[in-house]
Amino acid sequence: MSAASTRPSAGSRTDRRAPSQRRSRERVARILDAAAELVVSEGVDALSTRRIADAAGVPVASIYQYFADKEEIILELVKRDTEEMDAHVAETVAALETLSIRSVVTTTMHAFLDVYARRQEFVAIYFRGRTSPAVIEFCREHNVRIAEAVFAVMTGAGLLSEEADLARGLLAVEIGDRVLEWAFRDGYTGDQRVIDDGIEILVGYLERFATESGRTSSD
């Protein structure tokens, strides 16, 4: 029987089970982990529900109990990894003893890099395989949320002048996004020179709108 014949109609998400029980959650985690390994070793384009099912050690029919197709699995991977990233950014920024434009930018970028190191599938999807409209839209919205969170920290700490606004914060996030995309274009370790120069670009841009305390170095 083909994979297509075991797949339910795309229809509503209610056609598939939400992983509420521990056994179901563990199976979903196994499916996602298998997909992540395949993305890193073979690339996003090589993914298929059959390959994921084989790697996870589950029947193809089990995949369709939780996901409509491979694109939904890819989106769930991105959601999982960005949730981890957001938590790590919040934790590391909150631990800063001295807040400045430089310390917040540097800490945020390094927090991203920490997650990239342990979630290489995110690098592969986000920088090389972001073709799904749903993934593109989710990533666009996630950049807005990152900008809002970092802007709130900076304004709350009095680091930014009245010239600063969320639009400039979002531009900074998008610049950082392009810097990291360029740094990871050839592998999973990242070009440290590009990353360091990118941080300087972001600090220089945001310090144009900084208060005196915002320019205070925390090095």
PDB file of C-alpha atoms in Angstrom:
ATOM      1  CA  MET A   1       0.000   0.000   0.000  1.00  0.00           C
ATOM      2  CA  SER A   2       1.430   3.420  -0.936  1.00  0.00           C
ATOM      3  CA  ALA A   3       1.992   6.240   1.520  1.00  0.00           C
ATOM      4  CA  ALA A   4      -0.584   8.306  -0.304  1.00  0.00           C
ATOM      5  CA  SER A   5      -3.272   5.685   0.228  1.00  0.00           C
ATOM      6  CA  THR A   6      -2.725   5.682   3.995  1.00  0.00           C
ATOM      7  CA  ARG A   7      -2.926   9.449   4.284  1.00  0.00           C
ATOM      8  CA  PRO A   8      -6.203  10.984   5.422  1.00  0.00           C
ATOM      9  CA  SER A   9      -7.559  13.990   3.610  1.00  0.00           C
ATOM     10  CA  ALA A  10      -5.729  17.220   4.487  1.00  0.00           C
ATOM     11  CA  GLY A  11      -8.970  18.767   5.716  1.00  0.00           C
ATOM     12  CA  SER A  12      -9.134  19.982   9.273  1.00  0.00           C
ATOM     13  CA  ARG A  13      -6.502  19.544  11.937  1.00  0.00           C
ATOM     14  CA  THR A  14      -9.204  17.819  13.979  1.00  0.00           C
ATOM     15  CA  ASP A  15      -8.784  14.829  11.650  1.00  0.00           C
ATOM     16  CA  ARG A  16      -5.486  14.142  13.434  1.00  0.00           C
ATOM     17  CA  ARG A  17      -4.817  13.415  17.077  1.00  0.00           C
ATOM     18  CA  ALA A  18      -3.230  15.957  19.363  1.00  0.00           C
ATOM     19  CA  PRO A  19      -0.374  14.288  21.292  1.00  0.00           C
ATOM     20  CA  SER A  20      -1.949  14.587  24.753  1.00  0.00           C
ATOM     21  CA  GLN A  21      -0.849  11.283  26.259  1.00  0.00           C
ATOM     22  CA  ARG A  22       2.798  10.619  27.137  1.00  0.00           C
ATOM     23  CA  ARG A  23       3.097   7.766  24.651  1.00  0.00           C
ATOM     24  CA  SER A  24       1.756   9.993  21.878  1.00  0.00           C
ATOM     25  CA  ARG A  25       4.055  12.858  22.849  1.00  0.00           C
ATOM     26  CA  GLU A  26       7.027  10.512  22.815  1.00  0.00           C
ATOM     27  CA  ARG A  27       6.068   9.257  19.361  1.00  0.00           C
ATOM     28  CA  VAL A  28       5.727  12.811  18.038  1.00  0.00           C
ATOM     29  CA  ALA A  29       9.107  13.693  19.550  1.00  0.00           C
ATOM     30  CA  ARG A  30      10.619  10.635  17.858  1.00  0.00           C
ATOM     31  CA  ILE A  31       9.124  11.691  14.527  1.00  0.00           C
ATOM     32  CA  LEU A  32      10.470  15.222  14.898  1.00  0.00           C
ATOM     33  CA  ASP A  33      13.916  14.027  15.985  1.00  0.00           C
ATOM     34  CA  ALA A  34      14.080  11.656  13.009  1.00  0.00           C
ATOM     35  CA  ALA A  35      13.052  14.446  10.649  1.00  0.00           C
ATOM     36  CA  ALA A  36      15.672  16.743  12.182  1.00  0.00           C
ATOM     37  CA  GLU A  37      18.435  14.191  11.640  1.00  0.00           C
ATOM     38  CA  LEU A  38      17.383  13.694   8.024  1.00  0.00           C
ATOM     39  CA  VAL A  39      17.286  17.446   7.384  1.00  0.00           C
ATOM     40  CA  VAL A  40      20.865  17.773   8.640  1.00  0.00           C
ATOM     41  CA  SER A  41      22.256  14.720   6.870  1.00  0.00           C
ATOM     42  CA  GLU A  42      20.314  14.852   3.601  1.00  0.00           C
ATOM     43  CA  GLY A  43      18.745  18.298   3.288  1.00  0.00           C
ATOM     44  CA  VAL A  44      15.192  19.591   3.422  1.00  0.00           C
ATOM     45  CA  ASP A  45      14.384  18.593  -0.159  1.00  0.00           C
ATOM     46  CA  ALA A  46      15.176  14.953   0.562  1.00  0.00           C
ATOM     47  CA  LEU A  47      12.507  14.690   3.257  1.00  0.00           C
ATOM     48  CA  SER A  48       9.467  12.514   2.734  1.00  0.00           C
ATOM     49  CA  THR A  49       6.988  11.036   5.160  1.00  0.00           C
ATOM     50  CA  ARG A  50       8.209   7.550   4.170  1.00  0.00           C
ATOM     51  CA  ARG A  51      11.832   8.435   4.966  1.00  0.00           C
ATOM     52  CA  ILE A  52      10.813  10.047   8.260  1.00  0.00           C
ATOM     53  CA  ALA A  53       8.680   7.053   9.263  1.00  0.00           C
ATOM     54  CA  ASP A  54      11.508   4.622   8.498  1.00  0.00           C
ATOM     55  CA  ALA A  55      14.024   6.695  10.457  1.00  0.00           C
ATOM     56  CA  ALA A  56      11.638   7.075  13.403  1.00  0.00           C
ATOM     57  CA  GLY A  57      10.722   3.385  13.394  1.00  0.00           C
ATOM     58  CA  VAL A  58       6.994   4.030  13.064  1.00  0.00           C
ATOM     59  CA  PRO A  59       4.419   3.145  10.394  1.00  0.00           C
ATOM     60  CA  VAL A  60       3.722   5.839   7.812  1.00  0.00           C
ATOM     61  CA  ALA A  61       0.112   5.826   9.012  1.00  0.00           C
ATOM     62  CA  SER A  62       1.353   7.007  12.405  1.00  0.00           C
ATOM     63  CA  ILE A  63       2.840  10.101  10.795  1.00  0.00           C
ATOM     64  CA  TYR A  64      -0.572  11.095   9.453  1.00  0.00           C
ATOM     65  CA  GLN A  65      -2.165  10.733  12.864  1.00  0.00           C
ATOM     66  CA  TYR A  66      -0.271  13.873  13.887  1.00  0.00           C
ATOM     67  CA  PHE A  67       0.840  15.675  10.712  1.00  0.00           C
ATOM     68  CA  ALA A  68      -0.843  16.398   7.404  1.00  0.00           C
ATOM     69  CA  ASP A  69       2.378  16.142   5.394  1.00  0.00           C
ATOM     70  CA  LYS A  70       6.116  16.715   5.558  1.00  0.00           C
ATOM     71  CA  GLU A  71       5.626  20.493   5.345  1.00  0.00           C
ATOM     72  CA  GLU A  72       3.711  20.405   8.607  1.00  0.00           C
ATOM     73  CA  ILE A  73       6.528  18.417  10.184  1.00  0.00           C
ATOM     74  CA  ILE A  74       9.053  21.015   9.006  1.00  0.00           C
ATOM     75  CA  LEU A  75       6.910  23.805  10.439  1.00  0.00           C
ATOM     76  CA  GLU A  76       6.646  21.972  13.771  1.00  0.00           C
ATOM     77  CA  LEU A  77      10.437  21.633  13.867  1.00  0.00           C
ATOM     78  CA  VAL A  78      10.794  25.381  13.339  1.00  0.00           C
ATOM     79  CA  LYS A  79       8.234  26.084  16.061  1.00  0.00           C
ATOM     80  CA  ARG A  80       9.994  23.747  18.490  1.00  0.00           C
ATOM     81  CA  ASP A  81      13.392  25.273  17.859  1.00  0.00           C
ATOM     82  CA  THR A  82      12.256  28.906  17.974  1.00  0.00           C
ATOM     83  CA  GLU A  83      10.484  28.239  21.272  1.00  0.00           C
ATOM     84  CA  GLU A  84      13.765  26.960  22.678  1.00  0.00           C
ATOM     85  CA  MET A  85      15.561  29.955  21.179  1.00  0.00           C
ATOM     86  CA  ASP A  86      13.132  32.492  22.649  1.00  0.00           C
ATOM     87  CA  ALA A  87      13.468  30.963  26.104  1.00  0.00           C
ATOM     88  CA  HIS A  88      17.267  30.994  25.890  1.00  0.00           C
ATOM     89  CA  VAL A  89      17.379  34.611  24.695  1.00  0.00           C
ATOM     90  CA  ALA A  90      15.086  35.709  27.536  1.00  0.00           C
ATOM     91  CA  GLU A  91      17.137  33.782  30.100  1.00  0.00           C
ATOM     92  CA  THR A  92      20.536  35.094  28.975  1.00  0.00           C
ATOM     93  CA  VAL A  93      19.417  38.716  28.598  1.00  0.00           C
ATOM     94  CA  ALA A  94      17.747  38.599  32.031  1.00  0.00           C
ATOM     95  CA  ALA A  95      21.049  37.393  33.527  1.00  0.00           C
ATOM     96  CA  LEU A  96      22.994  40.443  32.291  1.00  0.00           C
ATOM     97  CA  GLU A  97      24.410  42.527  35.127  1.00  0.00           C
ATOM     98  CA  THR A  98      24.869  45.610  32.949  1.00  0.00           C
ATOM     99  CA  LEU A  99      22.440  46.532  30.203  1.00  0.00           C
ATOM    100  CA  SER A 100      23.628  48.452  27.178  1.00  0.00           C
ATOM    101  CA  ILE A 101      22.972  48.322  23.458  1.00  0.00           C
ATOM    102  CA  ARG A 102      26.158  46.321  23.019  1.00  0.00           C
ATOM    103  CA  SER A 103      25.472  43.838  25.813  1.00  0.00           C
ATOM    104  CA  VAL A 104      21.892  43.159  24.709  1.00  0.00           C
ATOM    105  CA  VAL A 105      22.794  42.787  21.017  1.00  0.00           C
ATOM    106  CA  THR A 106      25.831  40.597  21.712  1.00  0.00           C
ATOM    107  CA  THR A 107      24.002  38.395  24.208  1.00  0.00           C
ATOM    108  CA  THR A 108      21.002  37.974  21.921  1.00  0.00           C
ATOM    109  CA  MET A 109      23.130  37.001  18.922  1.00  0.00           C
ATOM    110  CA  HIS A 110      25.159  34.547  20.998  1.00  0.00           C
ATOM    111  CA  ALA A 111      21.968  33.026  22.387  1.00  0.00           C
ATOM    112  CA  PHE A 112      20.842  32.360  18.825  1.00  0.00           C
ATOM    113  CA  LEU A 113      24.196  30.731  18.111  1.00  0.00           C
ATOM    114  CA  ASP A 114      23.892  28.496  21.182  1.00  0.00           C
ATOM    115  CA  VAL A 115      20.632  27.081  19.848  1.00  0.00           C
ATOM    116  CA  TYR A 116      21.984  26.779  16.293  1.00  0.00           C
ATOM    117  CA  ALA A 117      24.814  24.622  17.660  1.00  0.00           C
ATOM    118  CA  ARG A 118      22.440  22.067  19.166  1.00  0.00           C
ATOM    119  CA  ARG A 119      19.603  22.450  16.650  1.00  0.00           C
ATOM    120  CA  GLN A 120      21.379  22.198  13.315  1.00  0.00           C
ATOM    121  CA  GLU A 121      18.118  21.326  11.583  1.00  0.00           C
ATOM    122  CA  PHE A 122      16.963  24.878  12.288  1.00  0.00           C
ATOM    123  CA  VAL A 123      19.967  26.242  10.384  1.00  0.00           C
ATOM    124  CA  ALA A 124      19.221  23.930   7.472  1.00  0.00           C
ATOM    125  CA  ILE A 125      15.531  24.844   7.341  1.00  0.00           C
ATOM    126  CA  TYR A 126      15.735  28.526   8.218  1.00  0.00           C
ATOM    127  CA  PHE A 127      18.664  29.512   6.041  1.00  0.00           C
ATOM    128  CA  ARG A 128      18.523  26.945   3.216  1.00  0.00           C
ATOM    129  CA  GLY A 129      15.130  25.310   3.031  1.00  0.00           C
ATOM    130  CA  ARG A 130      12.649  28.039   3.919  1.00  0.00           C
ATOM    131  CA  THR A 131      10.335  27.382   0.960  1.00  0.00           C
ATOM    132  CA  SER A 132       7.020  26.531   2.609  1.00  0.00           C
ATOM    133  CA  PRO A 133       4.651  29.543   2.700  1.00  0.00           C
ATOM    134  CA  ALA A 134       3.618  28.540   6.224  1.00  0.00           C
ATOM    135  CA  VAL A 135       7.238  28.436   7.404  1.00  0.00           C
ATOM    136  CA  ILE A 136       8.036  31.757   5.713  1.00  0.00           C
ATOM    137  CA  GLU A 137       5.042  33.415   7.379  1.00  0.00           C
ATOM    138  CA  PHE A 138       5.858  31.911  10.775  1.00  0.00           C
ATOM    139  CA  CYS A 139       9.478  33.116  10.543  1.00  0.00           C
ATOM    140  CA  ARG A 140       8.337  36.603   9.530  1.00  0.00           C
ATOM    141  CA  GLU A 141       6.021  36.759  12.532  1.00  0.00           C
ATOM    142  CA  HIS A 142       8.742  35.373  14.785  1.00  0.00           C
ATOM    143  CA  ASN A 143      11.103  38.178  13.743  1.00  0.00           C
ATOM    144  CA  VAL A 144       8.417  40.673  14.743  1.00  0.00           C
ATOM    145  CA  ARG A 145       8.087  39.008  18.160  1.00  0.00           C
ATOM    146  CA  ILE A 146      11.882  39.064  18.647  1.00  0.00           C
ATOM    147  CA  ALA A 147      11.949  42.763  17.724  1.00  0.00           C
ATOM    148  CA  GLU A 148       9.125  43.518  20.166  1.00  0.00           C
ATOM    149  CA  ALA A 149      10.820  41.628  22.987  1.00  0.00           C
ATOM    150  CA  VAL A 150      14.271  43.173  22.499  1.00  0.00           C
ATOM    151  CA  PHE A 151      12.792  46.650  21.960  1.00  0.00           C
ATOM    152  CA  ALA A 152      10.835  46.283  25.203  1.00  0.00           C
ATOM    153  CA  VAL A 153      14.001  45.349  27.106  1.00  0.00           C
ATOM    154  CA  MET A 154      15.970  48.269  25.659  1.00  0.00           C
ATOM    155  CA  THR A 155      13.261  50.874  26.175  1.00  0.00           C
ATOM    156  CA  GLY A 156      12.408  49.554  29.628  1.00  0.00           C
ATOM    157  CA  ALA A 157      16.056  49.920  30.649  1.00  0.00           C
ATOM    158  CA  GLY A 158      16.255  53.444  29.227  1.00  0.00           C
ATOM    159  CA  LEU A 159      18.785  52.488  26.566  1.00  0.00           C
ATOM    160  CA  LEU A 160      16.977  54.101  23.616  1.00  0.00           C
ATOM    161  CA  SER A 161      16.095  57.708  22.895  1.00  0.00           C
ATOM    162  CA  GLU A 162      12.731  58.947  21.672  1.00  0.00           C
ATOM    163  CA  GLU A 163      14.002  58.655  18.086  1.00  0.00           C
ATOM    164  CA  ALA A 164      13.912  54.890  18.384  1.00  0.00           C
ATOM    165  CA  ASP A 165      10.756  53.011  17.498  1.00  0.00           C
ATOM    166  CA  LEU A 166       9.702  49.433  16.845  1.00  0.00           C
ATOM    167  CA  ALA A 167      10.194  49.833  13.090  1.00  0.00           C
ATOM    168  CA  ARG A 168      13.894  50.481  13.668  1.00  0.00           C
ATOM    169  CA  GLY A 169      14.009  47.553  16.063  1.00  0.00           C
ATOM    170  CA  LEU A 170      12.516  45.305  13.413  1.00  0.00           C
ATOM    171  CA  LEU A 171      15.031  46.555  10.855  1.00  0.00           C
ATOM    172  CA  ALA A 172      17.821  45.623  13.266  1.00  0.00           C
ATOM    173  CA  VAL A 173      16.384  42.110  13.654  1.00  0.00           C
ATOM    174  CA  GLU A 174      16.125  41.690   9.882  1.00  0.00           C
ATOM    175  CA  ILE A 175      19.724  42.875   9.470  1.00  0.00           C
ATOM    176  CA  GLY A 176      20.817  40.374  12.094  1.00  0.00           C
ATOM    177  CA  ASP A 177      18.885  37.687  10.246  1.00  0.00           C
ATOM    178  CA  ARG A 178      20.767  38.399   7.017  1.00  0.00           C
ATOM    179  CA  VAL A 179      24.101  38.453   8.862  1.00  0.00           C
ATOM    180  CA  LEU A 180      23.465  35.004  10.328  1.00  0.00           C
ATOM    181  CA  GLU A 181      22.215  33.674   6.996  1.00  0.00           C
ATOM    182  CA  TRP A 182      25.494  34.768   5.399  1.00  0.00           C
ATOM    183  CA  ALA A 183      27.555  33.374   8.281  1.00  0.00           C
ATOM    184  CA  PHE A 184      25.944  29.930   7.968  1.00  0.00           C
ATOM    185  CA  ARG A 185      25.792  29.726   4.176  1.00  0.00           C
ATOM    186  CA  ASP A 186      28.510  27.051   3.964  1.00  0.00           C
ATOM    187  CA  GLY A 187      28.059  24.948   7.085  1.00  0.00           C
ATOM    188  CA  TYR A 188      26.786  24.563  10.608  1.00  0.00           C
ATOM    189  CA  THR A 189      29.589  26.238  12.554  1.00  0.00           C
ATOM    190  CA  GLY A 190      29.126  29.801  11.294  1.00  0.00           C
ATOM    191  CA  ASP A 191      31.767  32.211  10.047  1.00  0.00           C
ATOM    192  CA  GLN A 192      32.960  33.947  13.223  1.00  0.00           C
ATOM    193  CA  ARG A 193      34.306  36.950  11.344  1.00  0.00           C
ATOM    194  CA  VAL A 194      30.924  37.564   9.723  1.00  0.00           C
ATOM    195  CA  ILE A 195      29.185  37.146  13.072  1.00  0.00           C
ATOM    196  CA  ASP A 196      31.548  39.545  14.872  1.00  0.00           C
ATOM    197  CA  ASP A 197      31.305  42.152  12.104  1.00  0.00           C
ATOM    198  CA  GLY A 198      27.533  41.743  12.034  1.00  0.00           C
ATOM    199  CA  ILE A 199      27.318  42.457  15.758  1.00  0.00           C
ATOM    200  CA  GLU A 200      29.352  45.635  15.230  1.00  0.00           C
ATOM    201  CA  ILE A 201      26.987  46.699  12.433  1.00  0.00           C
ATOM    202  CA  LEU A 202      23.952  46.187  14.670  1.00  0.00           C
ATOM    203  CA  VAL A 203      25.527  47.938  17.652  1.00  0.00           C
ATOM    204  CA  GLY A 204      26.566  50.875  15.478  1.00  0.00           C
ATOM    205  CA  TYR A 205      23.101  51.209  13.988  1.00  0.00           C
ATOM    206  CA  LEU A 206      21.213  51.016  17.289  1.00  0.00           C
ATOM    207  CA  GLU A 207      23.643  53.285  19.130  1.00  0.00           C
ATOM    208  CA  ARG A 208      22.550  56.047  16.774  1.00  0.00           C
ATOM    209  CA  PHE A 209      19.331  56.051  18.800  1.00  0.00           C
ATOM    210  CA  ALA A 210      20.861  55.281  22.205  1.00  0.00           C
ATOM    211  CA  THR A 211      20.792  57.292  25.396  1.00  0.00           C
ATOM    212  CA  GLU A 212      24.064  57.854  27.264  1.00  0.00           C
ATOM    213  CA  SER A 213      23.463  54.747  29.364  1.00  0.00           C
ATOM    214  CA  GLY A 214      22.660  52.791  26.227  1.00  0.00           C
ATOM    215  CA  ARG A 215      26.157  53.478  24.915  1.00  0.00           C
ATOM    216  CA  THR A 216      27.851  52.319  28.105  1.00  0.00           C
ATOM    217  CA  SER A 217      30.095  49.376  27.324  1.00  0.00           C
ATOM    218  CA  SER A 218      29.724  46.200  29.384  1.00  0.00           C
ATOM    219  CA  ASP A 219      32.850  44.519  28.012  1.00  0.00           C
TER     220      ASP A 219
END
